[in-house]
Short mmCIF file of C-alpha atoms and ligand atoms in Angstrom, two decimals:
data_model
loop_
_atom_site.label_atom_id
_atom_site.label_comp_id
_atom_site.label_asym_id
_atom_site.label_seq_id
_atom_site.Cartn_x
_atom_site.Cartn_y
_atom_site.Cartn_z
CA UNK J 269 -4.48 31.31 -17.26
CA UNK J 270 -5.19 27.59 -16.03
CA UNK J 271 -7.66 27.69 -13.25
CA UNK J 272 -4.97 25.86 -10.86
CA UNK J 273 -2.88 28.86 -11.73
CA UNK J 274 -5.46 31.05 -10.14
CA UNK J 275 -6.77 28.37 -7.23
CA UNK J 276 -3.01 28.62 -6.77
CA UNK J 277 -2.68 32.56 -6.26
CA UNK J 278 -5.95 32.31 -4.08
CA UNK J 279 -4.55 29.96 -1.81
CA UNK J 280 -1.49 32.03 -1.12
CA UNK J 281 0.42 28.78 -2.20
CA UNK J 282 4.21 29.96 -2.92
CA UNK J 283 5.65 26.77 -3.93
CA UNK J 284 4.71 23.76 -5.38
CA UNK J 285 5.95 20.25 -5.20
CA UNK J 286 5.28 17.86 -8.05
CA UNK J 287 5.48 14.46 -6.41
CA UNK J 288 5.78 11.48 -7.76
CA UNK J 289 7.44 7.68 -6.45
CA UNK J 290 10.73 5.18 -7.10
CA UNK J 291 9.78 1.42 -7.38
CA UNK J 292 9.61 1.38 -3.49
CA UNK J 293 7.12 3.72 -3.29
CA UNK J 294 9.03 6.18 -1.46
CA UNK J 295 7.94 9.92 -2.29
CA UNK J 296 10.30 11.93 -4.56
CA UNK J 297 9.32 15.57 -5.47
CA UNK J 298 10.70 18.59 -7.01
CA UNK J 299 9.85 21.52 -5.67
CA UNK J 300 9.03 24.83 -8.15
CA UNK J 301 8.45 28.41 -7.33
CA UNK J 302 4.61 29.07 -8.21
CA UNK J 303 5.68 31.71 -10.95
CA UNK J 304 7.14 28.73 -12.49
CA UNK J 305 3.68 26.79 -12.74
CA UNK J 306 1.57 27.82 -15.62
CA UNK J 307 5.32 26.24 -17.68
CA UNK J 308 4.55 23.37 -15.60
CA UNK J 309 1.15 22.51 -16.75
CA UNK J 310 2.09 23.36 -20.60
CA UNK J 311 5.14 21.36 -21.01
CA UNK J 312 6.20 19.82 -17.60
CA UNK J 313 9.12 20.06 -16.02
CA UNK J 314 12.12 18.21 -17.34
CA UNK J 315 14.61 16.52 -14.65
CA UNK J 316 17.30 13.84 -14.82
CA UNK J 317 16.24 10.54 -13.29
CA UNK J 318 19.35 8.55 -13.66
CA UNK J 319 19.44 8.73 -9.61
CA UNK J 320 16.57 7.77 -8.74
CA UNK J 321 15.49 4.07 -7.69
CA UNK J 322 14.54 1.76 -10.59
CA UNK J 323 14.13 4.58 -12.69
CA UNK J 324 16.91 4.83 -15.73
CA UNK J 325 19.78 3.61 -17.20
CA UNK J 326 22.24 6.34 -18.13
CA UNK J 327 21.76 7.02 -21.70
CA UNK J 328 17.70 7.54 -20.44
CA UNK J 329 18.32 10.07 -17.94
CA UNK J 330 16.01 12.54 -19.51
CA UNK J 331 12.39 12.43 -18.53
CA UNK J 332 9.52 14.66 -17.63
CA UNK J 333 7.27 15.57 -14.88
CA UNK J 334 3.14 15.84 -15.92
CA UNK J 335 1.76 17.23 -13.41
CA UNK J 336 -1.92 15.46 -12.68
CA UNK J 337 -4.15 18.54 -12.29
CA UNK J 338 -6.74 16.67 -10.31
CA UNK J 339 -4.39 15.75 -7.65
CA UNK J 340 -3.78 19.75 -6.45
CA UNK J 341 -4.11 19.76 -2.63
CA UNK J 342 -2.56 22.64 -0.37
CA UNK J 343 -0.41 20.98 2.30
CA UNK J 344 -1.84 21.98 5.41
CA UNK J 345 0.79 21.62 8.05
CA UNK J 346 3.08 23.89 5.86
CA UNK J 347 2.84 27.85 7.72
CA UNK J 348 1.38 31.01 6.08
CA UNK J 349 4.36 32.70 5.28
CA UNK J 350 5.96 29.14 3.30
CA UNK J 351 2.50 27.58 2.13
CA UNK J 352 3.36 24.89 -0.35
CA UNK J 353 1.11 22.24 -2.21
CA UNK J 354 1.46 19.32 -4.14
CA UNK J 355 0.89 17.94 -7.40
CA UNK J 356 0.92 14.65 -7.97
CA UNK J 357 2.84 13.51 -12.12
CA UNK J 358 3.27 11.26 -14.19
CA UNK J 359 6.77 10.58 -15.70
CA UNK J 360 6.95 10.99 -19.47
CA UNK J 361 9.64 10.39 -22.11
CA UNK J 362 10.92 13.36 -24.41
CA UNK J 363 8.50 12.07 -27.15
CA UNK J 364 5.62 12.37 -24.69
CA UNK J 365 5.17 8.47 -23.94
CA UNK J 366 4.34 7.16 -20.56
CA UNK J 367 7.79 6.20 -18.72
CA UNK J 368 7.28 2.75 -18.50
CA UNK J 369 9.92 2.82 -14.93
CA UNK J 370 6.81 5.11 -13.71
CA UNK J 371 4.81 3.00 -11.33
CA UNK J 372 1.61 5.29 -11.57
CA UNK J 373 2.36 4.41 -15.58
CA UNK J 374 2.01 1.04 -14.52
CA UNK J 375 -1.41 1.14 -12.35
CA UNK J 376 -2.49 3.21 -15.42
CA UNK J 377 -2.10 0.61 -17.50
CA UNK J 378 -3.61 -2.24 -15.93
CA UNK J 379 -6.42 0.18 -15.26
CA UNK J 380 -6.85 0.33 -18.86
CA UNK J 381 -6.61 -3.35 -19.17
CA UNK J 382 -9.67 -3.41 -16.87
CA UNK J 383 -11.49 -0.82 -18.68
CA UNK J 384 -10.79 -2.44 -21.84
CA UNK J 385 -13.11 -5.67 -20.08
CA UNK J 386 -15.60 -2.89 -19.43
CA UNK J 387 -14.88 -2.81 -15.78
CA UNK J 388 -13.66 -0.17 -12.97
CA UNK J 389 -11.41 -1.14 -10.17
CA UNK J 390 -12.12 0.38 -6.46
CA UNK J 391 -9.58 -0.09 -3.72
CA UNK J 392 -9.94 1.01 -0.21
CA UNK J 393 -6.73 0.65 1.56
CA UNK J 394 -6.57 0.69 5.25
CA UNK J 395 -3.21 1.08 6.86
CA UNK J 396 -2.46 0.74 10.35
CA UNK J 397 0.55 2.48 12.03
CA UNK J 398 2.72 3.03 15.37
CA UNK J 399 3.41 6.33 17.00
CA UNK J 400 6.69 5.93 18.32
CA UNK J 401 8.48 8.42 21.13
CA UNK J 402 11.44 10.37 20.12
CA UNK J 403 14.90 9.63 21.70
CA UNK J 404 16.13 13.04 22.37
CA UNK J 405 18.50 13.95 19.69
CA UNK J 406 19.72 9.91 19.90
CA UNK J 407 19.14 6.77 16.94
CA UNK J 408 15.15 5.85 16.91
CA UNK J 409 13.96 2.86 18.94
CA UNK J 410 10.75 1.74 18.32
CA UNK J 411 8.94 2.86 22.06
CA UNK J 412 5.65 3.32 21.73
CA UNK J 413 4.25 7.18 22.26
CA UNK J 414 1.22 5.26 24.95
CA UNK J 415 3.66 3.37 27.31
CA UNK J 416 4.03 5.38 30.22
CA UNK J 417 7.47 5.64 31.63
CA UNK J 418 10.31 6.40 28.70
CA UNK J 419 9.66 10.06 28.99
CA UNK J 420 6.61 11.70 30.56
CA UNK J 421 3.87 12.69 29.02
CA UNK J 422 -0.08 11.67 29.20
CA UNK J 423 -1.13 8.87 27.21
CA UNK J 424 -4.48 8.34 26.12
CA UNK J 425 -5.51 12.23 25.80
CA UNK J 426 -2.44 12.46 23.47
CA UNK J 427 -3.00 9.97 21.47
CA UNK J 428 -6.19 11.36 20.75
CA UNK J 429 -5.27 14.29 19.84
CA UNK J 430 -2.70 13.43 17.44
CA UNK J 431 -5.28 11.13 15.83
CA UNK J 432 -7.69 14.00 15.97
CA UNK J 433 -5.35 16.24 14.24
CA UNK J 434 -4.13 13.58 11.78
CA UNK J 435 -7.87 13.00 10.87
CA UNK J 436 -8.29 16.99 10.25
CA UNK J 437 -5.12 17.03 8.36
CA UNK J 438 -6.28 13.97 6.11
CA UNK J 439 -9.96 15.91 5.39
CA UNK J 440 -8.10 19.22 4.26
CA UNK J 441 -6.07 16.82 2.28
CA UNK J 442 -9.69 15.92 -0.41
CA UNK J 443 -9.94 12.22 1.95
CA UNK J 444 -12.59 11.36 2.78
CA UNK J 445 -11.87 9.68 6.41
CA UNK J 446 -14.59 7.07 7.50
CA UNK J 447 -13.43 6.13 11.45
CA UNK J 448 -9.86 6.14 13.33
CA UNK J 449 -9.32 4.00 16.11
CA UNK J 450 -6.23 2.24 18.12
CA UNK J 451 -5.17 -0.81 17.16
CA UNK J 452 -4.82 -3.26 18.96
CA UNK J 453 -0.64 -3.31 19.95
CA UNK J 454 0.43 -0.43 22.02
CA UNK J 455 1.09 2.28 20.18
CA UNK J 456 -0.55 1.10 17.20
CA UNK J 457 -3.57 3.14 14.86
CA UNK J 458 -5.44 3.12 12.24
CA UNK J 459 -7.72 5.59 10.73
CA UNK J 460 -9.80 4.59 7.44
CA UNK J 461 -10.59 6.83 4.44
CA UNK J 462 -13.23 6.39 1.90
CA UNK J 463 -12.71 4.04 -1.18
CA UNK J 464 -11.68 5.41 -4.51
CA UNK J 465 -10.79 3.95 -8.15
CA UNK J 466 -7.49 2.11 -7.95
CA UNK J 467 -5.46 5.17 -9.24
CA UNK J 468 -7.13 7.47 -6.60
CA UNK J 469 -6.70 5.17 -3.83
CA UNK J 470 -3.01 4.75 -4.54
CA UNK J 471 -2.55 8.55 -4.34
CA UNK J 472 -4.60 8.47 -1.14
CA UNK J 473 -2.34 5.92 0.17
CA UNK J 474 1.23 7.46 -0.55
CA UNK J 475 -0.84 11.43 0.69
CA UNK J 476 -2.01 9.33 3.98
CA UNK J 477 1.73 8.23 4.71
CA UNK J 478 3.35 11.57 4.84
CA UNK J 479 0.37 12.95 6.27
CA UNK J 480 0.32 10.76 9.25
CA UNK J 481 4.31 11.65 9.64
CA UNK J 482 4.41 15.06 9.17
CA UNK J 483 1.12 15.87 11.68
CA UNK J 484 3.18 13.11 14.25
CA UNK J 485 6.64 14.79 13.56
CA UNK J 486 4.56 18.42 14.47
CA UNK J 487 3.67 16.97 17.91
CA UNK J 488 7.23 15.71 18.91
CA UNK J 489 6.44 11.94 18.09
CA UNK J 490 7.39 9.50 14.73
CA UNK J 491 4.92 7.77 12.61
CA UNK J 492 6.02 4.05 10.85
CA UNK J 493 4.63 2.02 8.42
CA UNK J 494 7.11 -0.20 9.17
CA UNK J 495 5.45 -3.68 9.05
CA UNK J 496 6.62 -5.57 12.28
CA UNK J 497 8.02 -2.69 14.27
CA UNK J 498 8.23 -4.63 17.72
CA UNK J 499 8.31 -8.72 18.19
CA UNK J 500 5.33 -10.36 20.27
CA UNK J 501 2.60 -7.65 19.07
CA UNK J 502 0.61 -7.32 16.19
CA UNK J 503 2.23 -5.75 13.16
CA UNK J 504 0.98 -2.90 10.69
CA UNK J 505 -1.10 -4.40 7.65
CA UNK J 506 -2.78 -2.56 4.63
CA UNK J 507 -5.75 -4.78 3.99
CA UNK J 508 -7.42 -3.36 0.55
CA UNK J 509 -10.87 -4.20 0.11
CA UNK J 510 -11.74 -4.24 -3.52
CA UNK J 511 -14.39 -4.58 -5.85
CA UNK J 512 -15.22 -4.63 -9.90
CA UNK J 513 -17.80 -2.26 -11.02
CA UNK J 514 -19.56 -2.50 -14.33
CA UNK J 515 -18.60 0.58 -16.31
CA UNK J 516 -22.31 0.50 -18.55
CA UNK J 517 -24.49 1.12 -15.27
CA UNK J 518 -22.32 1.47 -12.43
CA UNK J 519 -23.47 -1.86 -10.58
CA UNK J 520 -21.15 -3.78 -8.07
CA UNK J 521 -20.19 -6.92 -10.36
CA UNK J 522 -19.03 -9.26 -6.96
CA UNK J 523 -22.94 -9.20 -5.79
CA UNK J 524 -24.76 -12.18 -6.34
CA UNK J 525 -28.42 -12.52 -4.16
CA UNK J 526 -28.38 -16.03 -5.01
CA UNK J 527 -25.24 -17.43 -3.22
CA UNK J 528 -24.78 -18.15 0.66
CA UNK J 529 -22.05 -16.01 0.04
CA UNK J 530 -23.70 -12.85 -2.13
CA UNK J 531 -20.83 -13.55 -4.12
CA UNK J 532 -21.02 -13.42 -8.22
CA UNK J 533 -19.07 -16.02 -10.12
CA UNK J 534 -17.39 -12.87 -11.29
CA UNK J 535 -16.10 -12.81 -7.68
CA UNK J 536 -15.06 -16.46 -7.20
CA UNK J 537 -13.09 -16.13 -10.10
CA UNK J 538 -11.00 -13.14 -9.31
CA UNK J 539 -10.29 -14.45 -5.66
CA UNK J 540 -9.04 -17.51 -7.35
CA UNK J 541 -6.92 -15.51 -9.19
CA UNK J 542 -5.60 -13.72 -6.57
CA UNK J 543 -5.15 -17.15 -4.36
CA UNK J 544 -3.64 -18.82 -7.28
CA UNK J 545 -1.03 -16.00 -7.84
CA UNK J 546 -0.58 -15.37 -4.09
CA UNK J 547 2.99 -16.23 -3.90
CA UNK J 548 4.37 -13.92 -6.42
CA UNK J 549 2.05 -11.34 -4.90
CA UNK J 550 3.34 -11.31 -1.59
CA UNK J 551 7.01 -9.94 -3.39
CA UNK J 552 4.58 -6.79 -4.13
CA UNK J 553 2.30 -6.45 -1.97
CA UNK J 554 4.61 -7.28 1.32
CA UNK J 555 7.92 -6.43 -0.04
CA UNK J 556 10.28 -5.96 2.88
CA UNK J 557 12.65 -7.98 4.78
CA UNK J 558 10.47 -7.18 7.52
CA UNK J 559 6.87 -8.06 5.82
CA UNK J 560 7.34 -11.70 6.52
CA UNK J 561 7.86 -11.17 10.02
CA UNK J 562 4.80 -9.76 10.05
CA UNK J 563 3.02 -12.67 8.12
CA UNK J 564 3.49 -15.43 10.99
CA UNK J 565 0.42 -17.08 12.85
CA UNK J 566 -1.00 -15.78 15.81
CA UNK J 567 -0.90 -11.80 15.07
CA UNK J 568 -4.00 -11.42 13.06
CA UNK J 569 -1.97 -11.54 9.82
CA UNK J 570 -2.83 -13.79 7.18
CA UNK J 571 -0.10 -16.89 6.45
CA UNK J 572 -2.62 -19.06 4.95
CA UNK J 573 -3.71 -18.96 1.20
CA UNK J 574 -6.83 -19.56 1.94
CA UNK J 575 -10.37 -17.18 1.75
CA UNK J 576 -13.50 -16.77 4.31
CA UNK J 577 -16.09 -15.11 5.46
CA UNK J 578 -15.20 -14.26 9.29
CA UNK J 579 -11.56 -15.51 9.70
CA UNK J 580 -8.45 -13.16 10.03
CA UNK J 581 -5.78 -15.78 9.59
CA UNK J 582 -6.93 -16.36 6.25
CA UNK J 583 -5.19 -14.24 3.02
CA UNK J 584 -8.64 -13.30 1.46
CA UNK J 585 -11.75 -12.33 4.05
CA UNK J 586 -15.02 -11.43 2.64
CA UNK J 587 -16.75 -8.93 4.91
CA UNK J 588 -20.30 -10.39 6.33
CA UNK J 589 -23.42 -9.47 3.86
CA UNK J 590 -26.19 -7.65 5.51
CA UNK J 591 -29.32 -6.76 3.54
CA UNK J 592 -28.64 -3.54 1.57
CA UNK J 593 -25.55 -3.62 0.78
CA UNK J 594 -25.55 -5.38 -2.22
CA UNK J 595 -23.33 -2.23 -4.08
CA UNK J 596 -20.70 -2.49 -1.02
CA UNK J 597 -19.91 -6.39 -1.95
CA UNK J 598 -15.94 -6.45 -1.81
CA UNK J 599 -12.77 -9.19 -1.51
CA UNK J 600 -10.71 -7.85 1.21
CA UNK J 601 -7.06 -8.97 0.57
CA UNK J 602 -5.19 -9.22 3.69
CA UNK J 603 -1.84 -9.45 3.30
CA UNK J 604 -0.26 -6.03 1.31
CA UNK J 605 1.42 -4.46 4.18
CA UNK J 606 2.19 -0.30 4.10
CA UNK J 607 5.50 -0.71 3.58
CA UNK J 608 4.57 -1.85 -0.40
CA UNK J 609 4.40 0.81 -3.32
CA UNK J 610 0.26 1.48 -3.66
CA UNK J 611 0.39 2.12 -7.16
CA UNK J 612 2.49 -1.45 -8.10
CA UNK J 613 0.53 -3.58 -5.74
CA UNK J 614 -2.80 -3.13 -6.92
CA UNK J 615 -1.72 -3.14 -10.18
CA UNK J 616 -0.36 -6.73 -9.22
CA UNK J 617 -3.78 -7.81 -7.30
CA UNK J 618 -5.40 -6.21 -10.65
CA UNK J 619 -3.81 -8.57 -12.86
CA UNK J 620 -3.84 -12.01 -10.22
CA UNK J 621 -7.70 -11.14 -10.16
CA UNK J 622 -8.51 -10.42 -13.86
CA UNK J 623 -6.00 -13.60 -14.80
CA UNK J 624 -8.58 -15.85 -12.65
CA UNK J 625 -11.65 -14.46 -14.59
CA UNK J 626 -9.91 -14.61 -18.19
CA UNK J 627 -8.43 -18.31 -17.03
CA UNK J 628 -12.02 -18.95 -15.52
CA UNK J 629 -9.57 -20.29 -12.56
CA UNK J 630 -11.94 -22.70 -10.64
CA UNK J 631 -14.19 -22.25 -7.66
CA UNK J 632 -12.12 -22.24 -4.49
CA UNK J 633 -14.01 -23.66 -1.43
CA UNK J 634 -13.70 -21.54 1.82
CA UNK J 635 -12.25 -22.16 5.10
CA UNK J 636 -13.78 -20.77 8.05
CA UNK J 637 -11.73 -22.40 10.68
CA UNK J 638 -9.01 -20.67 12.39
CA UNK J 639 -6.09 -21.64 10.37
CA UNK J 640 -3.45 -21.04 13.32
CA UNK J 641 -4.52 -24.44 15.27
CA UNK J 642 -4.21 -26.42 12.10
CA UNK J 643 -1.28 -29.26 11.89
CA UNK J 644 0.93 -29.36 8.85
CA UNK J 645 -0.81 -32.70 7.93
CA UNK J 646 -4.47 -31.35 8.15
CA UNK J 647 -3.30 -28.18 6.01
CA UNK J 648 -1.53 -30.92 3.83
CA UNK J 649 -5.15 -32.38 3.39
CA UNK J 650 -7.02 -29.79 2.79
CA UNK J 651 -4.53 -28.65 0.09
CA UNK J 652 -3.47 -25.23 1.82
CA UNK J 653 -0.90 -23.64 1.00
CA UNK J 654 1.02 -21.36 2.98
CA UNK J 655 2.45 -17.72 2.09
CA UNK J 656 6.33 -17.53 1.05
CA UNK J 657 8.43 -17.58 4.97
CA UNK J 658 10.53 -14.73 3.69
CA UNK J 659 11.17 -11.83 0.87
CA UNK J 660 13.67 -14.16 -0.68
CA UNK J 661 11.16 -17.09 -1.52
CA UNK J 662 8.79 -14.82 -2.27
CA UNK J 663 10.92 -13.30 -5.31
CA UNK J 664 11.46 -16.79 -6.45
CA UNK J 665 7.72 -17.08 -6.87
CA UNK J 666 7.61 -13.57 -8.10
CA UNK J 667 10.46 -14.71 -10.70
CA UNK J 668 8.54 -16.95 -12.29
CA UNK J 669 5.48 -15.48 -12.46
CA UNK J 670 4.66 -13.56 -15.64
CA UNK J 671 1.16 -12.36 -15.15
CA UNK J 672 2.24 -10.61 -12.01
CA UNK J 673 5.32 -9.68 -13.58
CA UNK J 674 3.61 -8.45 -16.94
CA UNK J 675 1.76 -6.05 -14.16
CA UNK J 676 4.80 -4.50 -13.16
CA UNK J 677 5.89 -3.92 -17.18
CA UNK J 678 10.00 -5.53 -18.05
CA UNK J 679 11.68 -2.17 -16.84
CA UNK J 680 10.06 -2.13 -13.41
CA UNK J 681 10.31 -6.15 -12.89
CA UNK J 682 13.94 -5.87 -13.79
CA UNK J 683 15.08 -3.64 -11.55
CA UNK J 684 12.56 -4.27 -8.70
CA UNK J 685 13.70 -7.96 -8.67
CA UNK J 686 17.74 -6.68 -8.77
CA UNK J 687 17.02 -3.96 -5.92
CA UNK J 688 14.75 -6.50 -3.59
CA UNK J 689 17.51 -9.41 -4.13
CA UNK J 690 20.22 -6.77 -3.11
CA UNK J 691 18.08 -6.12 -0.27
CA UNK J 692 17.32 -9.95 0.44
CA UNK J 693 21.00 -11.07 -0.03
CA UNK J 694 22.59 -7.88 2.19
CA UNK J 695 19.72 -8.81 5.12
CA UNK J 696 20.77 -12.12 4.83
CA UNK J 697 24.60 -12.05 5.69
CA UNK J 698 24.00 -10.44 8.42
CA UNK J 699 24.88 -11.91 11.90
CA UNK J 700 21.51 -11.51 14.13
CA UNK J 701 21.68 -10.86 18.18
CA UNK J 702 19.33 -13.88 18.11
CA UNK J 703 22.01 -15.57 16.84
CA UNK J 704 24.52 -14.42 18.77
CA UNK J 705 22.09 -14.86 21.79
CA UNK J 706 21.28 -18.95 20.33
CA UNK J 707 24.86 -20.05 19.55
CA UNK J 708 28.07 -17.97 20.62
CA UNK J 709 27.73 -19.82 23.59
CA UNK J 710 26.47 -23.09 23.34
CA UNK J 711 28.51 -24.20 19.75
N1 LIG K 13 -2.71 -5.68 12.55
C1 LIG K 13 -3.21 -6.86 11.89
C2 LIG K 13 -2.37 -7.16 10.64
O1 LIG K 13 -1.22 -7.16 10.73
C3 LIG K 13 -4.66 -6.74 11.51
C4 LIG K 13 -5.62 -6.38 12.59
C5 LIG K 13 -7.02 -6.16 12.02
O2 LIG K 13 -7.70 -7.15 11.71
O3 LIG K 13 -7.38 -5.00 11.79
O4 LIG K 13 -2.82 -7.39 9.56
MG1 LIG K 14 -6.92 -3.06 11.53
#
């Protein structure tokens, strides 16, 4: 009997859902009896993704679910008497192949790429999100949970709580969680877990999501990772610091004692390649009509494509060096947002970063100024460019692109590009109240 098998029966676990995600990177699962589980493990579990997202064309409806062993976690906001956990898969073909419409199939295989260059990749993603009241039984409206007045109840100890218990829910989830705080907009969180390899940290980031809604959805209120939830506040990012580690001893390849920076040439290189493919990028790593309304100056989101040390409006930030931390040298990209698929966008910053150090992409100088009070002419100057204005130029740049699109592998870039310009093109028909508001009047 596989040990899971028996962790399984010791847990009291009845059912088990083997999770995995569409190109958006929203969870599907199927759920199986654990009888049905020891089947699982030996051959997977066969099911028909012709429906979902991205995934098939008809005459490839038939795929399989591998169940990741590693990734068993009891859910543990599911009750005694229905205990359920999770198994994260990966999506295989009848012959046993990788499904290339898999996005974990796709981190996987710019992981490999890496490995193959004798490095590993760490990610640590940190999300922010907004606890939103509930409208009775009516349509959502993005209130936040701390304003005092839509429907009583105490503030601050709440919030606290809920954090608390999101934090405790996250821990008995196998994250490690390093601080939570509020954000700075009303309403708005963030709690940070510890880094991981690039595979583990997308896991971590699609667990955290429904973690964070179903402990918010237990106390009465809604989690979203919507990007720009409100207008006039800050919006929700997912900046993912990330570093290269050599696989032969385990040392952080981005430290270098000799620069002002502690930076390696290593390092310069892959934030080149990350500036130089920042365009395309942004159709990954901010991937929603909304994302660009979150990428405008002023909100402590980058628009810039520009790196520093200190400065938040710029895309790339490179947290200050203090003695000792040499191993804890990373690039801290600042624009993916938590509305992106995990697994596809750092297998897109993967690629931008290891296509600067195979290029050997030049040195790109810093700027430490505050990028928000610049003029168009002195950006002109300096040769800054600024991040696509909405999802629809940003799939132009993705379109032509093909290192980041090589990341995402010809099935997913097909039919992510055709479902994000159906998205695009179906937000942009649309008749705004701002317009209505600007012009019914006045024209
Ligand atoms: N919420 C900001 C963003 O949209 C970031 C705030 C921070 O620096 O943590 O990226
Ligand atoms: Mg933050």
């Amino acid at each position: 009997m596989n040990e899971i098998v028996r962790q399984v029966q010791s847990d009291h676990v009845q059912f088990i859902d083997l999770q995995f995600t569409d190109i958006n990177g929203t969870i599907k699962s199927v759920t199986i009896p654990t009888a049905r589980l020891q089947e699982a493990i030996d051959r997977g579990v066969w099911f028909d993704g012709s429906s979902i997202q991205g995934f098939a064309r008809i005459q490839e409806s038939d795929m399989f679910l591998m169940p990741d062993l590693a990734t068993y976690r009891v859910l543990p906001w599911t009750s005694d008497e229905r205990r359920r956990a999770r198994l994260i898969c990966d999506i295989k073909r009848p012959d046993g192949t990788p499904f290339e419409g898999d996005p974990r199939s796709a981190l996987r295989r710019a992981i490999s790429r890496c490995t193959t260059l004798g490095y590993a990749y760490n990610c640590g993603p940190e999300l922010e999100f907004f606890l939103f009241k509930k409208n009775g039984d009516g349509p959502l409206a993005p209130v936040p949970h701390d304003v005092g007045g839509y429907f009583d109840f105490s503030p601050k100890d709440e919030a606290q709580s809920i954090r608390a218990d999101i934090v405790r829910a996250l821990e008995q989830m196998g994250m490690s969680v390093e601080a939570s705080h509020h954000e700075v907009a009303t309403g708005q969180h963030e709690i940070d877990f510890e880094y991981a390899d690039a595979l583990t940290a997308a896991d971590n980031a699609v667990t955290f999501k429904y973690t964070v809604k179903a402990i918010a959805a237990a106390w009465g209120v809604y989690a979203t990772f919507m990007p720009k939830p409100i207008f006039g506040i800050n919006g929700s990012g997912m900046h993912t610091h990330q570093s290269l580690i050599d696989l032969k001893n385990g040392q952080n390849l981005f430290f270098d004692t000799d620069d002002p920076y502690k930076l390696s040439a290593l390092a310069y290189a892959f934030i080149a390649g990350q500036l130089y493919h920042a365009k395309a990028l942004s159709a990954v790593v901010a991937p929603t009509v909304n994302s660009y309304k979150r990428l405008t100056p002023g909100y402590e989101a980058p628009v810039y494509i520009s790196w520093a040390q200190v400065n938040r409006s710029a895309l790339i930030r490179i947290p200050r060096y203090s003695p000792g931390r040499d191993q804890s040298t990373r690039v801290e990209l600042r624009f993916p947002d938590p509305s992106c698929n995990p697994y596809l966008a750092f297998a897109a910053m993967l690629y931008a970063g290891l296509d600067g150090i195979e290029k050997e992409l030049p040195h790109v100088e810093p700027v430490n100024e505050d990028l928000y009070h610049f003029t168009t002419e002195d950006l002109k100057l300096r040769g800054i460019e600024t991040l696509p204005g909405t999802l629809g130029s940003a799939l132009d740049a993705l379109e032509v692109d093909d290192v980041v699109l090589s990341a995402l592998g010809d099935h997913i870039a097909e039919w992510y590009l055709r479902a994000k310009r159906a998205e695009w093109d179906e937000y942009r028909i649309q008749v705004s109240q701002w317009e209505i508001d600007r012009y019914l009047e006045t024209l």
